Coordinates of C-alpha atoms in Angstrom, one line a residue:
X346 CA 27.7 30.2 23.2
X347 CA 27.9 28.3 19.9
X348 CA 25.2 26.3 18.2
X349 CA 25.6 23.6 15.6
X350 CA 22.9 23.9 12.8
X351 CA 22.3 20.8 10.7
X352 CA 19.8 20.0 8.0
X353 CA 19.3 17.2 5.5
X354 CA 19.2 18.6 2.0
X355 CA 20.3 15.9 -0.5
X356 CA 18.6 17.8 -3.3
X357 CA 20.8 20.9 -2.9
X358 CA 22.9 21.3 -6.1
X359 CA 25.5 23.8 -4.9
X360 CA 25.1 25.3 -1.5
X361 CA 23.1 25.6 1.6
X362 CA 23.3 28.6 3.9
X363 CA 22.0 29.2 7.4
X364 CA 20.8 32.8 8.1
X365 CA 21.2 33.4 11.8
X366 CA 19.9 36.7 13.2
X367 CA 20.6 38.6 10.0
X368 CA 24.0 37.0 9.2
X369 CA 24.5 34.4 6.4
X370 CA 26.8 31.4 7.1
X371 CA 27.7 28.8 4.6
X372 CA 27.2 25.2 5.6
X373 CA 29.4 22.2 4.9
X374 CA 28.0 19.1 3.1
X375 CA 28.7 15.5 4.2
X376 CA 28.3 12.4 2.0
X377 CA 24.9 11.5 3.4
X378 CA 23.2 14.7 2.3
X379 CA 23.5 16.5 5.7
X380 CA 24.7 20.0 5.8
X381 CA 26.2 21.5 9.0
X382 CA 27.6 24.8 10.3
X383 CA 28.7 25.9 13.8
X384 CA 27.7 29.5 14.7
X385 CA 28.9 31.5 17.6
X386 CA 26.5 33.6 19.7
X387 CA 23.4 31.6 18.6
X388 CA 21.5 31.1 21.8
X389 CA 18.0 30.3 23.0
X390 CA 15.6 32.5 21.0
X391 CA 18.0 33.3 18.1
X392 CA 16.1 33.4 14.8
X393 CA 17.4 31.3 11.9
X394 CA 16.4 29.9 8.5
X395 CA 18.0 28.0 5.7
X396 CA 18.6 29.0 2.0
X397 CA 18.8 26.2 -0.5
X398 CA 20.9 27.1 -3.6
X399 CA 20.2 30.8 -3.0
X400 CA 16.4 30.4 -2.8
X401 CA 13.9 31.9 -0.4
X402 CA 14.6 31.4 3.4
X403 CA 12.9 28.3 4.7
X404 CA 12.1 27.2 8.3
X405 CA 14.0 24.2 9.7
X406 CA 12.1 21.0 9.0
X407 CA 13.1 19.9 12.5
X408 CA 12.4 23.3 14.1
X409 CA 11.5 23.1 17.7
X410 CA 10.1 26.6 17.8
X411 CA 8.3 28.9 15.3
X412 CA 7.6 32.1 17.3
X413 CA 6.1 33.9 14.3
X414 CA 4.2 30.8 13.0
X415 CA 5.1 28.5 10.1
X416 CA 5.8 31.3 7.5
X417 CA 8.4 32.9 9.7
X418 CA 12.0 31.9 10.7
X419 CA 12.7 29.1 13.2
X420 CA 14.2 30.0 16.6
X421 CA 16.9 28.2 18.6
X422 CA 15.3 26.3 21.4
X423 CA 17.2 25.0 24.5
X424 CA 15.2 22.2 26.1
X425 CA 17.4 22.3 29.2
X426 CA 16.1 25.8 30.2
X427 CA 12.6 24.5 31.3
X428 CA 12.3 23.7 35.0
X429 CA 10.5 20.4 35.2
X430 CA 8.9 19.4 38.5
X431 CA 7.7 15.9 37.5
X432 CA 10.9 14.0 38.5
X433 CA 8.7 11.6 40.6
X434 CA 6.5 10.7 37.6
X435 CA 6.7 7.1 36.7
X436 CA 4.2 7.0 33.9
X437 CA 0.6 5.7 33.7
X438 CA -0.7 2.3 32.6
X439 CA -2.8 1.9 29.5
X440 CA -4.7 -1.0 30.9
X441 CA -7.4 0.5 33.1
X442 CA -7.0 4.0 31.5
X443 CA -9.7 6.5 30.9
X444 CA -8.8 8.8 28.0
X445 CA -10.1 12.3 27.4
X446 CA -9.7 13.8 24.0
X447 CA -9.5 17.6 23.8
X448 CA -8.7 20.2 21.2
X449 CA -6.6 23.0 22.8
X450 CA -8.1 25.8 20.7
X451 CA -11.7 25.1 21.7
X452 CA -11.4 23.5 25.2
X453 CA -11.4 26.9 26.8
X454 CA -12.4 30.4 25.7
X455 CA -8.7 31.4 25.6
X456 CA -7.7 28.4 23.5
X457 CA -4.2 27.9 25.0
X458 CA -2.3 25.2 26.8
X459 CA -2.0 27.5 29.9
X460 CA -5.7 28.0 30.1
X461 CA -6.2 24.3 29.7
X462 CA -4.1 23.8 32.8
X463 CA -6.8 25.7 34.8
X464 CA -9.3 23.0 33.9
X465 CA -7.2 20.0 34.8
X466 CA -8.7 19.7 38.3
X467 CA -12.0 19.0 36.5
X468 CA -10.5 16.2 34.6
X469 CA -8.8 14.8 37.7
X470 CA -12.1 14.8 39.6
X471 CA -13.8 13.1 36.7
X472 CA -11.3 10.3 36.9
X473 CA -9.4 10.8 33.7
X474 CA -6.0 9.1 33.6
X475 CA -4.8 10.1 30.1
X476 CA -5.4 13.4 28.2
X477 CA -5.2 13.1 24.5
X478 CA -4.4 16.4 22.7
X479 CA -5.4 16.8 19.1
X480 CA -2.3 17.6 17.0
X481 CA -0.1 20.5 18.2
X482 CA 2.4 20.4 15.3
X483 CA 2.8 24.0 13.9
X484 CA 0.2 24.7 11.2
X485 CA -0.8 27.8 9.2
X486 CA -3.1 30.4 10.7
X487 CA -4.3 30.8 14.2
X488 CA -7.0 28.1 14.5
X489 CA -7.6 24.7 13.0
X490 CA -8.0 21.0 13.8
X491 CA -4.2 20.6 13.5
X492 CA -4.2 17.8 11.0
X493 CA -2.7 20.1 8.4
X494 CA 0.6 20.7 10.3
X495 CA 3.8 21.4 8.5
X496 CA 6.2 22.0 11.3
X497 CA 6.1 18.6 12.8
X498 CA 8.7 19.2 15.5
X499 CA 7.4 22.5 16.7
X500 CA 4.4 23.2 19.0
X501 CA 1.8 25.6 17.5
X502 CA 2.7 29.0 18.8
X503 CA -0.9 30.2 19.2
X504 CA -1.4 27.4 21.8
X505 CA 1.7 28.5 23.7
X506 CA 4.7 27.0 21.9
X507 CA 7.1 24.5 23.3
X508 CA 7.1 25.9 26.8
X509 CA 3.3 25.9 26.8
X510 CA 3.2 22.1 26.1
X511 CA 5.8 21.5 28.8
X512 CA 3.9 23.5 31.3
X513 CA 0.7 21.5 30.5
X514 CA 2.4 18.1 30.7
X515 CA 4.1 19.1 34.0
X516 CA 0.8 20.2 35.5
X517 CA -0.9 16.9 34.3
X518 CA 1.7 14.8 35.9
X519 CA 1.3 16.7 39.1
X520 CA -2.3 15.6 39.2
X521 CA -1.5 12.0 38.3
X522 CA -2.7 12.4 34.7
X523 CA -0.7 11.2 31.7
X524 CA -0.6 13.0 28.3
X525 CA -1.1 11.5 24.9
X526 CA -0.3 13.6 21.8
X527 CA -2.0 13.1 18.4
X528 CA 0.7 13.0 15.7
X529 CA 0.2 12.9 11.9
X530 CA 2.9 11.0 9.8
X531 CA 0.8 10.1 6.8
X532 CA 0.7 13.5 5.1
X533 CA 1.5 17.2 5.7
X534 CA -0.7 20.3 5.3
X535 CA -0.8 22.1 1.9
X536 CA 0.2 25.6 3.0
X537 CA 3.9 26.5 3.7
X538 CA 4.9 22.9 3.1
X539 CA 8.4 23.1 1.7
X540 CA 9.8 19.7 2.7
X541 CA 10.0 18.6 -1.0
X542 CA 12.6 21.3 -1.6
X543 CA 14.8 19.7 1.0
X544 CA 14.6 16.0 0.1
X545 CA 12.4 13.1 -1.1
X546 CA 10.0 13.4 1.8
X547 CA 7.1 12.5 -0.4
X548 CA 6.4 9.8 -3.0
X549 CA 4.0 9.5 -6.0
X550 CA 3.8 5.7 -5.6
X551 CA 0.8 6.2 -3.3
X552 CA -2.0 8.6 -2.7
X553 CA -3.8 9.8 0.4
X554 CA -7.1 11.6 0.7
X555 CA -5.4 14.6 2.3
X556 CA -2.2 15.2 0.2
X557 CA 1.0 13.6 -0.9
X558 CA 2.0 10.4 0.7
X559 CA 5.1 10.4 3.0
X560 CA 8.0 8.5 1.5
X561 CA 8.5 5.5 3.8
X562 CA 9.8 2.9 1.3
X563 CA 10.9 4.6 -1.9
X564 CA 14.3 6.0 -2.8
X565 CA 15.8 8.2 0.0
X566 CA 13.3 6.9 2.5
X567 CA 15.9 5.9 5.1
X568 CA 16.3 9.5 6.2
X569 CA 12.5 10.2 6.0
X570 CA 12.0 7.3 8.4
X571 CA 14.6 8.8 10.7
X572 CA 12.7 12.1 10.5
X573 CA 9.5 10.3 11.7
X574 CA 11.1 8.1 14.4
X575 CA 13.1 11.1 15.7
X576 CA 10.0 13.2 15.9
X577 CA 8.2 10.5 18.0
X578 CA 11.0 10.0 20.3
X579 CA 11.4 13.7 20.9
X580 CA 7.9 14.1 22.2
X581 CA 8.6 11.4 24.8
X582 CA 12.1 12.5 25.7
X583 CA 12.0 16.3 25.5
X584 CA 8.3 16.9 26.3
X585 CA 7.7 14.0 28.8
X586 CA 4.5 12.9 27.0
X587 CA 3.4 9.4 27.8
X588 CA 1.7 8.2 24.6
X589 CA 1.3 9.1 21.0
X590 CA -1.9 8.6 19.0
X591 CA -0.8 7.8 15.4
X592 CA -3.3 9.3 12.9
X593 CA -4.7 7.0 10.2
X594 CA -1.9 4.4 10.1
X595 CA -3.7 2.7 7.2
X596 CA -2.4 5.7 5.1
X597 CA 1.2 5.0 6.1
X598 CA 2.0 3.2 2.8
X599 CA 5.0 1.1 3.4
X600 CA 6.1 -2.2 1.7
X601 CA 9.3 -2.7 3.6
X602 CA 10.0 -6.0 5.4
X603 CA 10.0 -4.0 8.6
X604 CA 7.2 -1.5 8.3
X605 CA 7.4 1.9 10.0
X606 CA 4.9 0.9 12.7
X607 CA 7.0 -2.0 13.8
X608 CA 10.1 0.1 13.7
X609 CA 8.4 2.8 15.8
X610 CA 7.2 0.2 18.3
X611 CA 10.7 -1.2 18.7
X612 CA 12.3 2.3 19.2
X613 CA 9.6 3.5 21.6
X614 CA 9.9 0.3 23.8
X615 CA 13.6 0.9 23.9
X616 CA 13.1 4.5 24.9
X617 CA 10.8 3.4 27.7
X618 CA 13.5 1.2 29.1
X619 CA 15.9 4.2 28.9
X620 CA 13.5 6.7 30.4
X621 CA 12.3 4.4 33.1
X622 CA 8.6 4.8 32.5
X623 CA 6.0 3.1 30.2
X624 CA 5.5 4.7 26.8
X625 CA 2.5 3.9 24.6
X626 CA 1.6 4.0 20.9
X627 CA -2.1 4.1 20.0
X628 CA -3.0 3.7 16.3
X629 CA -6.0 4.9 14.4
X630 CA -6.6 2.2 11.9
X631 CA -9.7 1.2 9.8
X632 CA -8.2 -2.2 8.8
X633 CA -9.7 -4.2 11.7
X634 CA -6.5 -6.1 11.8
X635 CA -5.6 -7.3 15.3
X636 CA -2.0 -7.8 14.1
X637 CA -1.6 -4.1 14.7
X638 CA -1.8 -4.6 18.4
X639 CA -0.2 -8.0 18.5
X640 CA 3.2 -7.9 20.2
X641 CA 6.3 -8.1 17.9
X642 CA 7.3 -11.3 19.7
X643 CA 4.1 -12.9 18.4
X644 CA 4.5 -11.7 14.9
X645 CA 2.6 -8.5 15.2
X646 CA 3.5 -4.8 14.7
X647 CA 3.8 -4.2 18.4
X648 CA 1.6 -1.1 18.6
X649 CA 0.1 -1.1 22.1
X650 CA -3.5 -0.2 21.3
X651 CA -5.8 1.0 18.5
X652 CA -9.0 2.9 18.1
X653 CA -12.0 0.6 17.6
X654 CA -14.5 2.3 15.3
X655 CA -16.8 -0.7 15.2
X656 CA -17.7 -0.2 18.9
X657 CA -18.5 3.5 18.1
X658 CA -20.6 2.5 15.1
X659 CA -22.5 -0.2 17.0
X660 CA -23.4 2.2 19.8
X661 CA -24.1 5.2 17.6
X662 CA -26.4 3.4 15.1
X663 CA -28.2 1.5 17.9
X664 CA -28.9 4.7 19.9
X665 CA -29.6 7.1 17.0
X666 CA -31.2 4.9 14.4
X667 CA -28.8 6.3 11.7
X668 CA -28.0 3.8 9.0
X669 CA -26.4 5.9 6.3
X670 CA -22.8 5.3 5.0
X671 CA -20.7 3.1 7.2
X672 CA -23.5 2.8 9.8
X673 CA -25.4 0.6 7.3
X674 CA -24.3 -2.7 8.8
X675 CA -24.7 -1.6 12.4
X676 CA -27.5 -0.8 14.8
X677 CA -28.9 -4.1 15.9
X678 CA -28.5 -5.8 19.3
X679 CA -26.7 -8.8 17.8
X680 CA -24.2 -6.4 16.3
X681 CA -23.7 -4.8 19.7
X682 CA -23.3 -8.2 21.4
X683 CA -20.6 -9.1 18.9
X684 CA -18.6 -5.9 19.2
X685 CA -18.8 -6.1 23.0
X686 CA -17.3 -9.6 23.0
X687 CA -15.2 -9.8 19.9
X688 CA -13.9 -6.2 19.5
X689 CA -14.6 -6.0 15.8
X690 CA -18.0 -6.5 14.1
X691 CA -16.3 -6.8 10.8
X692 CA -13.8 -9.5 11.4
X693 CA -13.8 -11.2 8.0
X694 CA -17.4 -10.4 7.3
X695 CA -19.1 -8.6 4.4
X696 CA -19.0 -4.8 4.7
X697 CA -21.8 -3.2 2.6
X698 CA -20.1 0.2 2.9
X699 CA -16.9 -1.1 1.4
X700 CA -18.5 -3.6 -1.0
X701 CA -16.2 -6.4 0.2
X702 CA -15.2 -8.6 3.0
X703 CA -13.4 -6.7 5.7
X704 CA -11.4 -7.4 8.9
X705 CA -9.8 -10.3 10.7
X706 CA -10.9 -12.0 13.9
X707 CA -9.4 -11.1 17.3
X708 CA -8.0 -13.9 19.4
X709 CA -10.0 -13.0 22.5
X710 CA -8.1 -15.6 24.6
X711 CA -4.8 -13.7 24.1
X712 CA -5.8 -10.1 23.3
X713 CA -7.1 -8.0 26.2
X714 CA -9.9 -5.5 25.7
X715 CA -7.7 -2.7 26.9
X716 CA -5.9 -2.7 23.6
X717 CA -9.0 -1.3 21.9
X718 CA -9.9 2.3 22.5
X719 CA -13.7 2.8 22.3
X720 CA -15.7 6.0 22.2
X721 CA -19.2 7.3 21.9
X722 CA -17.9 10.5 20.3
X723 CA -14.6 11.8 19.1
X724 CA -13.3 14.6 16.9
X725 CA -13.9 12.7 13.7
X726 CA -17.3 11.3 14.5
X727 CA -18.6 14.8 15.5
X728 CA -16.5 17.2 13.4
X729 CA -17.0 15.2 10.1
X730 CA -20.7 15.5 10.4
X731 CA -22.1 18.4 8.2
X732 CA -23.2 20.5 11.2
X733 CA -20.7 19.2 13.7
X734 CA -23.5 18.1 16.0
X735 CA -22.9 16.0 19.1
X736 CA -25.1 13.2 20.3
X737 CA -26.7 15.7 22.7
X738 CA -28.4 17.3 19.6
X739 CA -30.2 14.0 18.9
X740 CA -30.5 12.0 22.1
X741 CA -32.2 12.8 25.4
X742 CA -30.3 13.0 28.7
X743 CA -31.7 9.6 29.5
X744 CA -30.3 8.1 26.3
X745 CA -26.9 9.9 26.8
X746 CA -26.8 8.2 30.3
X747 CA -27.5 4.8 28.8
X748 CA -24.8 5.3 26.2
X749 CA -22.3 6.4 28.8
X750 CA -23.1 3.3 30.9
X751 CA -22.5 0.9 28.0
X752 CA -19.2 2.5 27.1
X753 CA -17.8 2.9 30.6
X754 CA -18.7 -0.6 31.7
X755 CA -17.3 -2.2 28.5
X756 CA -14.1 -4.2 28.5
X757 CA -12.4 -1.6 26.3
X758 CA -10.3 1.5 27.1
X759 CA -12.9 4.2 27.1
X760 CA -12.3 7.6 25.5
X761 CA -14.4 10.7 26.1
X762 CA -14.6 13.7 23.8
X763 CA -14.3 17.1 25.7
X764 CA -17.6 18.2 27.1
X765 CA -19.3 14.8 26.6
X766 CA -19.2 14.2 30.4
X767 CA -21.9 16.9 30.9
X768 CA -23.7 16.4 27.6
X769 CA -22.3 19.6 26.0
X770 CA -24.7 21.3 23.6
X771 CA -22.0 23.2 21.7
X772 CA -21.2 21.7 18.3
X773 CA -17.7 20.9 17.2
X774 CA -17.4 21.8 13.6
X775 CA -14.8 21.7 10.9
X776 CA -12.8 25.0 10.9
X777 CA -9.7 26.3 9.1
X778 CA -7.7 29.5 8.9
X779 CA -5.9 29.5 5.6
X780 CA -4.6 32.9 4.4
X781 CA -4.3 31.9 0.8
X782 CA -7.7 32.8 -0.8
X783 CA -7.6 30.1 -3.4
X784 CA -6.9 27.4 -0.8
X785 CA -9.5 28.9 1.5
X786 CA -12.1 28.8 -1.3
X787 CA -11.1 25.2 -2.3
X788 CA -11.6 24.1 1.3
X789 CA -14.9 25.9 1.6
X790 CA -16.3 24.5 -1.7
X791 CA -15.0 21.0 -1.0
X792 CA -16.8 20.9 2.3
X793 CA -20.1 22.1 0.8
X794 CA -19.9 19.8 -2.2
X795 CA -19.1 16.8 0.0
X796 CA -22.3 17.1 2.0
X797 CA -24.4 18.3 -1.0
X798 CA -23.8 14.8 -2.4
X799 CA -25.5 13.5 0.8
X800 CA -28.5 15.7 0.4
X801 CA -27.5 18.7 2.5
X802 CA -28.3 22.3 1.4
X803 CA -24.9 23.9 0.9
X804 CA -26.1 26.9 2.9
X805 CA -26.6 24.7 5.9
X806 CA -23.0 23.6 6.0
X807 CA -20.9 25.8 8.2
X808 CA -18.1 27.7 6.4
X809 CA -14.8 26.3 7.7
X810 CA -13.1 29.7 7.0
X811 CA -15.6 31.7 9.0
X812 CA -14.2 32.5 12.4
X813 CA -17.7 32.1 13.8
X814 CA -17.5 28.4 13.0
X815 CA -14.4 28.2 15.2
X816 CA -16.0 30.3 18.0
X817 CA -19.2 28.2 18.0
X818 CA -17.1 25.1 18.6
X819 CA -15.7 26.3 22.0
X820 CA -17.0 24.6 25.1
X821 CA -19.4 26.5 27.3
X822 CA -18.1 25.9 30.9
X823 CA -21.3 27.2 32.3
X824 CA -23.2 24.1 31.2
X825 CA -21.8 21.6 33.8
X826 CA -23.1 24.0 36.5
X827 CA -26.6 23.6 35.3
X828 CA -28.9 20.9 36.6
X829 CA -28.9 18.7 33.5
X830 CA -25.1 19.0 33.0
X831 CA -24.4 18.4 36.7
X832 CA -26.4 15.2 36.8
X833 CA -24.7 13.8 33.7
X834 CA -21.3 14.8 35.0
X835 CA -22.0 13.0 38.3
X836 CA -23.1 9.9 36.4
X837 CA -19.9 9.9 34.3
X838 CA -17.8 10.4 37.4
X839 CA -19.5 7.6 39.3
X840 CA -19.2 5.2 36.4
X841 CA -15.5 5.9 36.1
X842 CA -15.0 5.4 39.8
X843 CA -16.9 2.1 39.8
X844 CA -14.8 1.0 36.8
X845 CA -11.7 1.3 39.0
X846 CA -13.2 -0.1 42.1
X847 CA -15.2 -3.1 40.9
X848 CA -13.1 -6.0 39.6
X849 CA -15.9 -7.1 37.3
X850 CA -15.8 -3.8 35.4
X851 CA -12.0 -3.6 35.5
X852 CA -11.5 -7.0 33.9
X853 CA -10.3 -6.6 30.3
X854 CA -10.7 -10.3 29.3
X855 CA -13.0 -10.4 26.4
X856 CA -13.8 -14.1 26.7
X857 CA -15.4 -13.5 30.1
X858 CA -17.9 -11.0 28.7
X859 CA -21.4 -12.5 28.2
X860 CA -24.3 -10.7 26.4
X861 CA -28.0 -11.5 26.4
X862 CA -30.6 -9.4 24.7
X863 CA -34.1 -9.1 23.3
X864 CA -34.2 -7.4 20.0
X865 CA -37.9 -6.8 20.0
X866 CA -38.2 -5.6 23.6
X867 CA -35.0 -3.5 23.1
X868 CA -33.1 -4.5 26.2
X869 CA -29.6 -5.9 26.6
X870 CA -27.7 -7.3 29.6
X871 CA -23.9 -7.5 29.6
X872 CA -22.4 -9.7 32.3
X873 CA -19.0 -8.6 33.6
X874 CA -18.0 -11.1 36.2
X875 CA -20.3 -10.8 39.2
X876 CA -22.0 -7.7 37.7
X877 CA -24.8 -7.3 35.2
X878 CA -25.1 -4.1 33.2
X879 CA -28.7 -3.9 32.1
X880 CA -29.9 -1.3 29.6
X881 CA -33.4 -0.6 28.5
X882 CA -33.2 1.1 25.1
X883 CA -37.0 1.3 24.6
X884 CA -39.1 4.2 25.7
X885 CA -41.4 2.1 27.9
X886 CA -40.7 0.1 31.1
X887 CA -39.0 -3.2 30.6
X888 CA -38.7 -6.3 32.8
X889 CA -35.4 -8.0 32.1
X890 CA -34.6 -11.6 33.3
X891 CA -31.1 -11.6 34.8
X892 CA -30.4 -15.3 34.4
X893 CA -28.7 -15.3 37.8
X894 CA -29.5 -14.7 41.5
X895 CA -29.1 -11.1 42.6
X896 CA -26.6 -10.4 45.4
X897 CA -28.6 -8.3 47.8
X898 CA -25.6 -7.4 49.9
X899 CA -24.6 -5.0 47.2
X900 CA -26.8 -1.8 47.2
X901 CA -30.6 -1.7 47.5
X902 CA -32.1 -4.9 46.1
X903 CA -28.7 -5.8 44.6
X904 CA -28.6 -2.6 42.5
X905 CA -25.2 -1.1 42.5
X906 CA -26.1 1.9 40.4
X907 CA -29.1 3.1 38.4
X908 CA -29.8 6.2 36.3
X909 CA -33.4 6.2 37.7
X910 CA -32.9 4.6 41.1
X911 CA -36.4 5.2 42.5
X912 CA -38.0 3.4 39.5
X913 CA -35.5 0.5 39.2
X914 CA -36.4 -2.6 41.2
X915 CA -35.4 -6.3 41.3
X916 CA -38.3 -8.7 41.7
X917 CA -39.0 -12.4 41.7
X918 CA -38.5 -13.7 38.2
X919 CA -39.9 -16.5 36.0
X920 CA -38.3 -19.6 34.6
X921 CA -37.7 -20.1 30.9
X922 CA -41.2 -21.7 30.7
X923 CA -42.9 -18.8 32.3
X924 CA -43.6 -20.5 35.7
X925 CA -43.3 -18.0 38.6
X926 CA -40.5 -18.7 41.0
X927 CA -40.8 -18.6 44.8
X928 CA -41.1 -15.1 46.3
X929 CA -38.1 -16.0 48.4
X930 CA -35.4 -13.4 48.2
X931 CA -32.8 -15.9 47.0
X932 CA -34.9 -16.3 43.9
X933 CA -34.8 -12.7 42.7
X934 CA -33.9 -13.0 39.1
X935 CA -35.3 -10.1 37.1
X936 CA -35.1 -6.3 37.1
X937 CA -37.7 -3.7 36.2
X938 CA -36.3 -0.6 34.4
X939 CA -38.0 2.5 33.2
X940 CA -37.6 3.5 29.6
X941 CA -34.2 4.7 28.4
X942 CA -32.5 3.6 31.6
X943 CA -29.5 1.6 32.7
X944 CA -28.5 -0.2 35.9
X945 CA -25.6 -2.2 37.3
X946 CA -26.7 -5.2 39.4
X947 CA -24.6 -7.4 41.7
X948 CA -25.0 -11.1 40.7
X949 CA -24.1 -14.2 42.7
X950 CA -21.7 -16.6 41.1

């Protein structure tokens, strides 16, 4: 069997050779900078690498398989050899989705895609419809977050390589769960990154906080864009994934008339038509610009959804009381009310963290809430804290339940971070595994210095290079079996089920969401159609006026669900002037909630 090897090396001065299983074969150059060679007896698993002008052997920039990790040679990979069983899979909708973000290396003790398959029944029972995997692109070392990948086309071998990802996706589809893959196109990792030897993959026109900016609009960028688009399409086509989460798109510096996000959107929509199933792009962006998720036909970039950090900040600051850094503008009930109805808090308003006006308003009449992915916790908001502490380290179970209720009854697409559903007590810290001692020390000192500037004792900041930091971040699967974990897990599961079953909670129309609150008494009610989501954020009992008549045909006293059901009651209310109403059941207009509690109440039209 013969294999054609090809590689884009416009920077080669004289020759490019491919080393195949110990033999060196010269490659032929074409006018567009591509080099090609056809080699007999190169089959699945055959190792190969490229030599540029007689230099050191380098892995293929488009390698599908790195059996010995990123420092080693690439290996021929035949996609047709995998026996898929998901022929009946027709994709999953994003509207109505529940996303679950997980890091393969810490999701299970084994830290592999195969061991993650063994936990998929847990996710199916929870009600998850889309699993988001943190980056799998091959990166140096055994463990890490994955955002320093250098082999963007290959699956990290320690996780199970390309066959491991296919096995995972196939198993997800068998359970009715889609798969979203986190991809990083704004930079590459610092170790074993040799792309600049091949071609103008990077540019000095821009800078990113994490390394050289990818060349999307400078000289030679046509082929770099093909590299990016081809990578995205390959995950959909060859690995059957259903969505891509695009990391930090605000760092995709691109001044072209057709920016890379719009080009990606067009190509992915075309691929969806070819493959016969919906394919989704979800952007991480801090621009607060709704044009990111506005369809191309309406003048937007055509990305299907984006992360909404403002919702996270509003909930986190409100529940924890933190006001440092970007939490400074958040934490009030008026702030929560705005984010629950307008998607962005900063939509052309002053941002004290940035020292300038930030954002653009969302047209809530035309833009559905499902286009905004909201979370209480995610890898950034936990792992980028000095100690990697989750909300469970700060909040009580009662407060965690209230937080979950607000998120899972919101008009947005909710995303959970692994273990959140049972209030996991394990931290999720920043960990790396760089072999280069200078790079390892730079990462270690950079982390300590960053948090020392915020008042932390450097000795209290976990060492990213210490394997113990990685081990401490693994989930403890005994926790959901304990009473506290089991109760929270049941709460999450019930909320997700109700989100699917009750039209009021499933409705993504932002303009139909109504919020009332009392800042002093610390309660809020969010009306979702014929339902009222009532949260008491104070430590003492609260009586909350519902502003509508309770539908007593739904649950006991009209209460559909309550975190403390025995202590939650609807009673005759008062008018706005304080005059008691009739005790007739038709006049029930208020609800009594214990401290740190939430209830869903049926309301008459």
